[in-house]
Coordinates of C-alpha atoms (C1' of nucleotides) in Angstrom, one line a residue:
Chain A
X235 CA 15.7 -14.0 12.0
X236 CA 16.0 -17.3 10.4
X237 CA 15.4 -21.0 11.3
X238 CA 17.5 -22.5 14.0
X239 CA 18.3 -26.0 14.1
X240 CA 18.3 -28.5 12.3
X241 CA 15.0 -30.9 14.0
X242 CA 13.2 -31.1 10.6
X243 CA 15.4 -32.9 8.0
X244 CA 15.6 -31.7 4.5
X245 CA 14.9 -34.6 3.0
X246 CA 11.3 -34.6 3.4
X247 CA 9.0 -37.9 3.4
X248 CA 6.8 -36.2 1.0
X249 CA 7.6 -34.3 -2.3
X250 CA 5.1 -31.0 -3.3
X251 CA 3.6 -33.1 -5.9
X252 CA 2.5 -36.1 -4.2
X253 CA 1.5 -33.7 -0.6
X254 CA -1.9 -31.5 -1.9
X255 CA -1.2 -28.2 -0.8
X256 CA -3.9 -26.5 0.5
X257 CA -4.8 -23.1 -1.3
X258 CA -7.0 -19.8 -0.4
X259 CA -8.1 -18.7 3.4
X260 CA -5.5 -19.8 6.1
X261 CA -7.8 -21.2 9.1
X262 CA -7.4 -20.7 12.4
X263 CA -5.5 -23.9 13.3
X264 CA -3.0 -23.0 10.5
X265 CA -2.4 -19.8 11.7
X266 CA -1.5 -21.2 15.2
X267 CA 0.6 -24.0 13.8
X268 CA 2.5 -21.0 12.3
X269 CA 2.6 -19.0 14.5
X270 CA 4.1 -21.5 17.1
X271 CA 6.5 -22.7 15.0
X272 CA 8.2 -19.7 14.0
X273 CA 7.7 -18.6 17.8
X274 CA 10.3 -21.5 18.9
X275 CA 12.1 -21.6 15.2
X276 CA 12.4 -18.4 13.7
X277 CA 11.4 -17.9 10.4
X278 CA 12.9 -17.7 7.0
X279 CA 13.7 -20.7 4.5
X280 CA 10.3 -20.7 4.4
X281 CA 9.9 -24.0 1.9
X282 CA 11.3 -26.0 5.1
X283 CA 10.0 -24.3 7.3
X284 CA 6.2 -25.2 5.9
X285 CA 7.5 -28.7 5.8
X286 CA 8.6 -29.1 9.0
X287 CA 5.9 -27.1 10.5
X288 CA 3.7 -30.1 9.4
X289 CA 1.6 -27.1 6.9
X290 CA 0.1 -28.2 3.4
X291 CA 0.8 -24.5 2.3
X292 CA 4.0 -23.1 -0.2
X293 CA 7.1 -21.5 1.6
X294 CA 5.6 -18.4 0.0
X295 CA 2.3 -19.0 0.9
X296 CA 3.7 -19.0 5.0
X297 CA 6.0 -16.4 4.3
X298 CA 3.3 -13.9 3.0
X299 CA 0.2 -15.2 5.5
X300 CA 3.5 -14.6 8.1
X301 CA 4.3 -11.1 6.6
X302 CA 1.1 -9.5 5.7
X303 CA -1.2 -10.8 8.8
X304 CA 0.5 -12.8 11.8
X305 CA 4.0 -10.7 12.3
X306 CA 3.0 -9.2 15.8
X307 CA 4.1 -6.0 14.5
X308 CA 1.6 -5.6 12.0
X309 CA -1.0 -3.0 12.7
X310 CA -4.1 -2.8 11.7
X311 CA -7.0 -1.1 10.6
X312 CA -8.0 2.4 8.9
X313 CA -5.3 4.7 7.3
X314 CA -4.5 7.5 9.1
X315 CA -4.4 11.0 7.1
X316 CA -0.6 11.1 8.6
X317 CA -0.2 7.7 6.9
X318 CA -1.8 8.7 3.9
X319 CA -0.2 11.9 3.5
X320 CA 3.5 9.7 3.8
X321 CA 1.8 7.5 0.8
X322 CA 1.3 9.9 -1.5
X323 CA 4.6 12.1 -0.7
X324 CA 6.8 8.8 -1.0
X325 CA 4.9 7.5 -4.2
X326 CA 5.6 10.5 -5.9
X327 CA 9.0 9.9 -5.6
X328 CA 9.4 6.4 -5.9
X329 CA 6.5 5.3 -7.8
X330 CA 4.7 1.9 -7.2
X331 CA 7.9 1.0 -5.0
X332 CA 5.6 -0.8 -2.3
X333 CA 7.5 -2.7 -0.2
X334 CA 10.5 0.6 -0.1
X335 CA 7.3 2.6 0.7
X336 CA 6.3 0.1 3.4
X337 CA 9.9 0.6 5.1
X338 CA 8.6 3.9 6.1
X339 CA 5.5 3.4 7.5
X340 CA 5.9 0.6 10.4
X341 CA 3.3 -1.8 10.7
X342 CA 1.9 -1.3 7.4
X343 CA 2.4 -3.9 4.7
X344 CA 3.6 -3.4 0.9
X345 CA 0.3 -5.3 0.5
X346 CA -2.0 -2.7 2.3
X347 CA -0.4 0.2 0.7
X348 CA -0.9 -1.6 -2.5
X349 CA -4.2 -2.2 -1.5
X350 CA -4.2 1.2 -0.7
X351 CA -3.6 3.4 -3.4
X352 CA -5.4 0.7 -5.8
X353 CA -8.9 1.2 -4.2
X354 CA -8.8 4.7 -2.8
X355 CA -6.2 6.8 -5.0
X356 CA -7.1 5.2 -8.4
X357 CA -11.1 5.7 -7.5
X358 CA -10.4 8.9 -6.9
X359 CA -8.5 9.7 -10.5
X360 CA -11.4 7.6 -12.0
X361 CA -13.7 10.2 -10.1
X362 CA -11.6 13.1 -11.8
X363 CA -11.9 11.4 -15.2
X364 CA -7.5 11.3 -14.8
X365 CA -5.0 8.9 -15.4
X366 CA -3.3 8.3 -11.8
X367 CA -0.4 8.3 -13.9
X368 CA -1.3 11.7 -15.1
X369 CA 0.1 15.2 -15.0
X370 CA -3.2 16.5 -13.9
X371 CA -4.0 14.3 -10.8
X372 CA -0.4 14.6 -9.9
X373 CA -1.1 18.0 -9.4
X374 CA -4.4 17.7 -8.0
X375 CA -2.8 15.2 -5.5
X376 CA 0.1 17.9 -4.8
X377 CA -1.9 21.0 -4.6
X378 CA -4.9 20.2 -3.4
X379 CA -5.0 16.6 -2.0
X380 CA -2.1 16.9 0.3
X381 CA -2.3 20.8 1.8
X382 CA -6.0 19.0 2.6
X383 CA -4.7 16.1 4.8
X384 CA -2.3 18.0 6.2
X385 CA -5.3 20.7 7.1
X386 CA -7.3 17.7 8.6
X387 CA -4.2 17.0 10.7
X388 CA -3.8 19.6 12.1
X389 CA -7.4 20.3 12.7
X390 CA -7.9 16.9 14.5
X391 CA -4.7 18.0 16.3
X392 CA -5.9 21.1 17.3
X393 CA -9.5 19.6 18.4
X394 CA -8.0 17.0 20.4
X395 CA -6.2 19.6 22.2
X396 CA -3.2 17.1 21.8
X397 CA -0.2 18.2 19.1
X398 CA 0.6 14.3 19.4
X399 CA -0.6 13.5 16.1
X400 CA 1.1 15.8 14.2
X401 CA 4.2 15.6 16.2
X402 CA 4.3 12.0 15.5
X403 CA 4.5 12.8 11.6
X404 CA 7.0 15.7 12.5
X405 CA 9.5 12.9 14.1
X406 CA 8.2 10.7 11.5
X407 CA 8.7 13.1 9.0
X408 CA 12.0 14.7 10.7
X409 CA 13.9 10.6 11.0
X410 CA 13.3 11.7 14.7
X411 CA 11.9 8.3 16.0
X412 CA 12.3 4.8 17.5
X413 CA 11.4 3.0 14.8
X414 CA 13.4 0.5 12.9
X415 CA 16.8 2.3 13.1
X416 CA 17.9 0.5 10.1
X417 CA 15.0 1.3 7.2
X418 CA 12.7 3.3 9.3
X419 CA 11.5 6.6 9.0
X420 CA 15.0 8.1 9.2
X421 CA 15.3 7.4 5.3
X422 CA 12.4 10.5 5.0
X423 CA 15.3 12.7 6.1
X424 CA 16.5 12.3 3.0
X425 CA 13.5 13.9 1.4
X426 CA 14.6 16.6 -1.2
X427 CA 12.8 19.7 -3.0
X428 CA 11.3 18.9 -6.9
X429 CA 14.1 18.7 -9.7
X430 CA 13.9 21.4 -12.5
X431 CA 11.4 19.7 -14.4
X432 CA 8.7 20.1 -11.7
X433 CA 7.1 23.4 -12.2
X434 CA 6.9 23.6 -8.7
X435 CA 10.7 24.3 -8.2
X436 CA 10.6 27.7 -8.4
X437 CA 8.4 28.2 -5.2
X438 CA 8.8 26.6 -2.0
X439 CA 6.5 23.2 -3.0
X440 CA 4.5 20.9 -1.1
X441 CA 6.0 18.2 -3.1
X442 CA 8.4 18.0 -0.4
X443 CA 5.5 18.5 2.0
X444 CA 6.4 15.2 4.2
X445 CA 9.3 16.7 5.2
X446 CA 9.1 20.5 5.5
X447 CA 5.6 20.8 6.4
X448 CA 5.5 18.5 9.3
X449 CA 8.9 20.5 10.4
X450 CA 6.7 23.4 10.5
X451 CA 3.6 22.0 11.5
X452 CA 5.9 21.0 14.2
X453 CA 7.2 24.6 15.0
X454 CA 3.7 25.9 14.9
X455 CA 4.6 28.1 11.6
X456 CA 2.7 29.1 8.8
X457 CA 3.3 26.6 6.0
X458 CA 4.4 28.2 3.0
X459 CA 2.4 26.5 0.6
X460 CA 3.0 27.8 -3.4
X461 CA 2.0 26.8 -6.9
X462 CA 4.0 26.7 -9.9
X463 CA 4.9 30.0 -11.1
X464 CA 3.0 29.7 -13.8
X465 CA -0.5 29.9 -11.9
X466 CA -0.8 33.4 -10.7
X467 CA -1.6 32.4 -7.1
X468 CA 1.1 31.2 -6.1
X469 CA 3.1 31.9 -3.3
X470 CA 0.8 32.7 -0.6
X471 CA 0.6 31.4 3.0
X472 CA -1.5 28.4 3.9
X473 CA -4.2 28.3 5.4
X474 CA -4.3 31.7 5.0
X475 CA -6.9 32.7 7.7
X476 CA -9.1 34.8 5.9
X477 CA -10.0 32.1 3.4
X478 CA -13.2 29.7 4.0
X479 CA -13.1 26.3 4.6
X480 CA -11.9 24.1 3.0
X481 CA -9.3 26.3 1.9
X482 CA -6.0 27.2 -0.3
X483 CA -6.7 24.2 -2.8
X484 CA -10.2 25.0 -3.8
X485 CA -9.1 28.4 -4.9
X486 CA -6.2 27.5 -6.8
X487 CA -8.2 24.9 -9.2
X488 CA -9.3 26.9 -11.9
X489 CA -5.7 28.3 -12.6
X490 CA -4.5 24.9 -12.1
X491 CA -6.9 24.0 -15.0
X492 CA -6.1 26.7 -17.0
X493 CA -2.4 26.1 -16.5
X494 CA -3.3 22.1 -17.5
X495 CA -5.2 23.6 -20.6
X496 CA -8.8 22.2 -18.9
X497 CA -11.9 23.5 -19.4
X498 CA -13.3 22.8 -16.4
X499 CA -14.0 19.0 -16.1
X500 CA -11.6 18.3 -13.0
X501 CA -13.7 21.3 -11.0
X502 CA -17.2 19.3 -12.3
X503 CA -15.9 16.2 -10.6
X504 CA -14.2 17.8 -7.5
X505 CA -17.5 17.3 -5.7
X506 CA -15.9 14.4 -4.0
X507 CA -12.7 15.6 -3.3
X508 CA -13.9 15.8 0.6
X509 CA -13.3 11.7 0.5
X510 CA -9.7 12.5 0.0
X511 CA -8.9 12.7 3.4
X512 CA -10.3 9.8 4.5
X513 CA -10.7 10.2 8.3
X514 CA -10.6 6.9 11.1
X515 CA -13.9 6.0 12.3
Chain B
dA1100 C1' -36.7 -11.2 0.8
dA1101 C1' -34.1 -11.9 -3.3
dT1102 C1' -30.9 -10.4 -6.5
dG1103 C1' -27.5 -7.4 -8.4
dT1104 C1' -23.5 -4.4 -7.9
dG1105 C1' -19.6 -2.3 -5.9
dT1106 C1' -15.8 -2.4 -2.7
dG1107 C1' -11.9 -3.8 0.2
dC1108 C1' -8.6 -6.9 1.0
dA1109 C1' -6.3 -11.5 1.6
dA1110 C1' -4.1 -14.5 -1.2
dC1111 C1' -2.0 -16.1 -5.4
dC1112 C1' 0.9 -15.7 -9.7
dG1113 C1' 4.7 -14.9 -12.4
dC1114 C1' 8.9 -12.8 -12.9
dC1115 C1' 13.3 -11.6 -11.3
dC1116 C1' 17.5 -11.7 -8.6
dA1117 C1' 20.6 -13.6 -5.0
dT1118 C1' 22.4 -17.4 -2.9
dT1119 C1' 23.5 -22.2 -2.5
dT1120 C1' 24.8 -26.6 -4.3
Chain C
dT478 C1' 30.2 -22.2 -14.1
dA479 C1' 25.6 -23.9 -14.4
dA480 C1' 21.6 -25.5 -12.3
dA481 C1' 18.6 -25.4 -8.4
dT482 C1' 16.5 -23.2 -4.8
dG483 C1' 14.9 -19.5 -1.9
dG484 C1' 13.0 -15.2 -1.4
dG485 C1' 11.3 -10.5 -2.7
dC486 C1' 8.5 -7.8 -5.6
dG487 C1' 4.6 -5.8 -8.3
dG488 C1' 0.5 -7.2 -10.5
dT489 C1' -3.8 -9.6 -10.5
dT490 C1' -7.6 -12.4 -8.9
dG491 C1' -11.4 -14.0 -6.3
dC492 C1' -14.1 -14.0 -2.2
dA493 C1' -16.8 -11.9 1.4
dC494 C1' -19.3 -8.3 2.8
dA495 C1' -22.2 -4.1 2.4
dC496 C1' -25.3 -1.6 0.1
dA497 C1' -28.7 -0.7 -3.5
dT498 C1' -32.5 -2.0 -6.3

DNA sequence: AATGTGTGCAACCGCCCATTT
DNA sequence: TAAATGGGCGGTTGCACACAT
């Protein structure tokens, strides 16, 4: 969309430097004034468009009060496991790519995913006494962070007595969807197994688990969860039925640790791992 | 009740790249 | 072709609120 028309002339009476611009909180009668003007101008060339829109405020400071908080489109409120299960598949692939990660979950902001992974991943690799850049809560987010959200999915799934959650992140997932045709979750199709320098490539890995595991998930199957080769549990089903709450990740730590040459100090701070999935309220 | 501390998030900053003049 | 401008992006800051002491 952009601005249409050519009512507000470029030469404005005022330049930035003799206007004050007004900084911090937008109030409410900014937010209408915005919100009017783009309704009957479209946005973009957002310098003029403050201008002409009569708003003491930077094209950049309309542009991001427009994007992050007064689009129509932008939804709201907690996190969904689904949503955070996307996060963490799609950061591990593209790293702190926010606003490509954004693309793929509709409604959500670059800044709220930012926001996101800054407060809750990063506390939770504090917790773990890791780097969130590190090898270790990589894993811990692959093995045991992510078979745990996609458990709570599909518990919530099953208690609701609804498969609509987890058959939203199956289309999600799948590029099956209405969404933004152009850079909406179809890109996720694209979503490919670990190169050869993840250990995980030599077992079916849930590094690829926003793709395949929703597929299953979808299909009702058995998810074929496995650990690098190197950790001798690898391989099995999950959830396996006979194991206890909360399941296939607990049990794998220790080799993980052994296999990251720990002595034990991710398990002594795993007593908060339940606040990984992060449930709506 | 007052004060301190932690947390979440909206907003800003600075850099960079693409487009326009 | 160079300079100016617009816009996008990731990183950072600061405020408001909740909770603890």
């Amino acid at each position: 969309m952009e601005v249409h028309g050519g009512a507000c002339s470029s030469a404005t009476p005022h330049s930035e430097e003799e206007m004050e611009l007004r900084r911090g909180p937008w109030t409410l009668e900014e937010d209408v004034v915005l919100m009017n003007y783009i309704s009957s101008h479209g946005e973009g060339r957002w310098n003029s468009l403050a201008r002409c829109a009569g708003l003491k405020r930077t094209g950049k400071s309309c542009r991001l009060r427009w994007l992050n908080y007064l689009r129509p489109d932008v939804r709201r409120g907690n996190i969904t496991p689904e949503e955070q299960l996307l996060i963490l598949e799609l950061h591990s692939r593209w790293g702190n790519r926010w606003s490509k990660i954004a693309q793929h979950l509709p409604g959500r902001t670059d800044n709220e995913i930012k926001n996101y992974w800054r407060t809750r991943v990063q506390k939770h690799a504090k917790h773990l006494q890791c780097d969130v850049d590190s090898k270790q809560f990589k894993d811990v987010m692959r093995y045991l962070w992510m078979p745990r959200l996609i458990e709570r999915i599909r518990a919530s799934s099953a208690n609701s007595n609804a498969t609509e959650s987890v058959a939203e992140y199956g289309n999600l997932a799948a590029g099956d969807h209405t969404f933004d045709a152009g850079t909406g979750w179809s890109g996720l199709g694209e979503i490919v197994k670990p190169g050869p320098e993840s250990p995980a490539t030599t077992v079916s890995s849930s590094g690829a688990a926003g793709y395949e595991v929703a597929e299953k998930l979808k299909a009702g199957e058995a998810i074929q969860l496995s650990l690098p080769a190197q950790i001798g549990c690898g391989g099995g089903l999950w959830p396996e039925p006979s194991l206890p709450s909360p399941g296939y990740g607990y049990q794998a730590l220790p080799e993980l640790e052994q296999y990251w040459g720990l002595g034990g100090e991710i398990s002594d701070n795993l007593w908060n791992l339940e606040d990984f999935c992060y449930l709506q309220q």
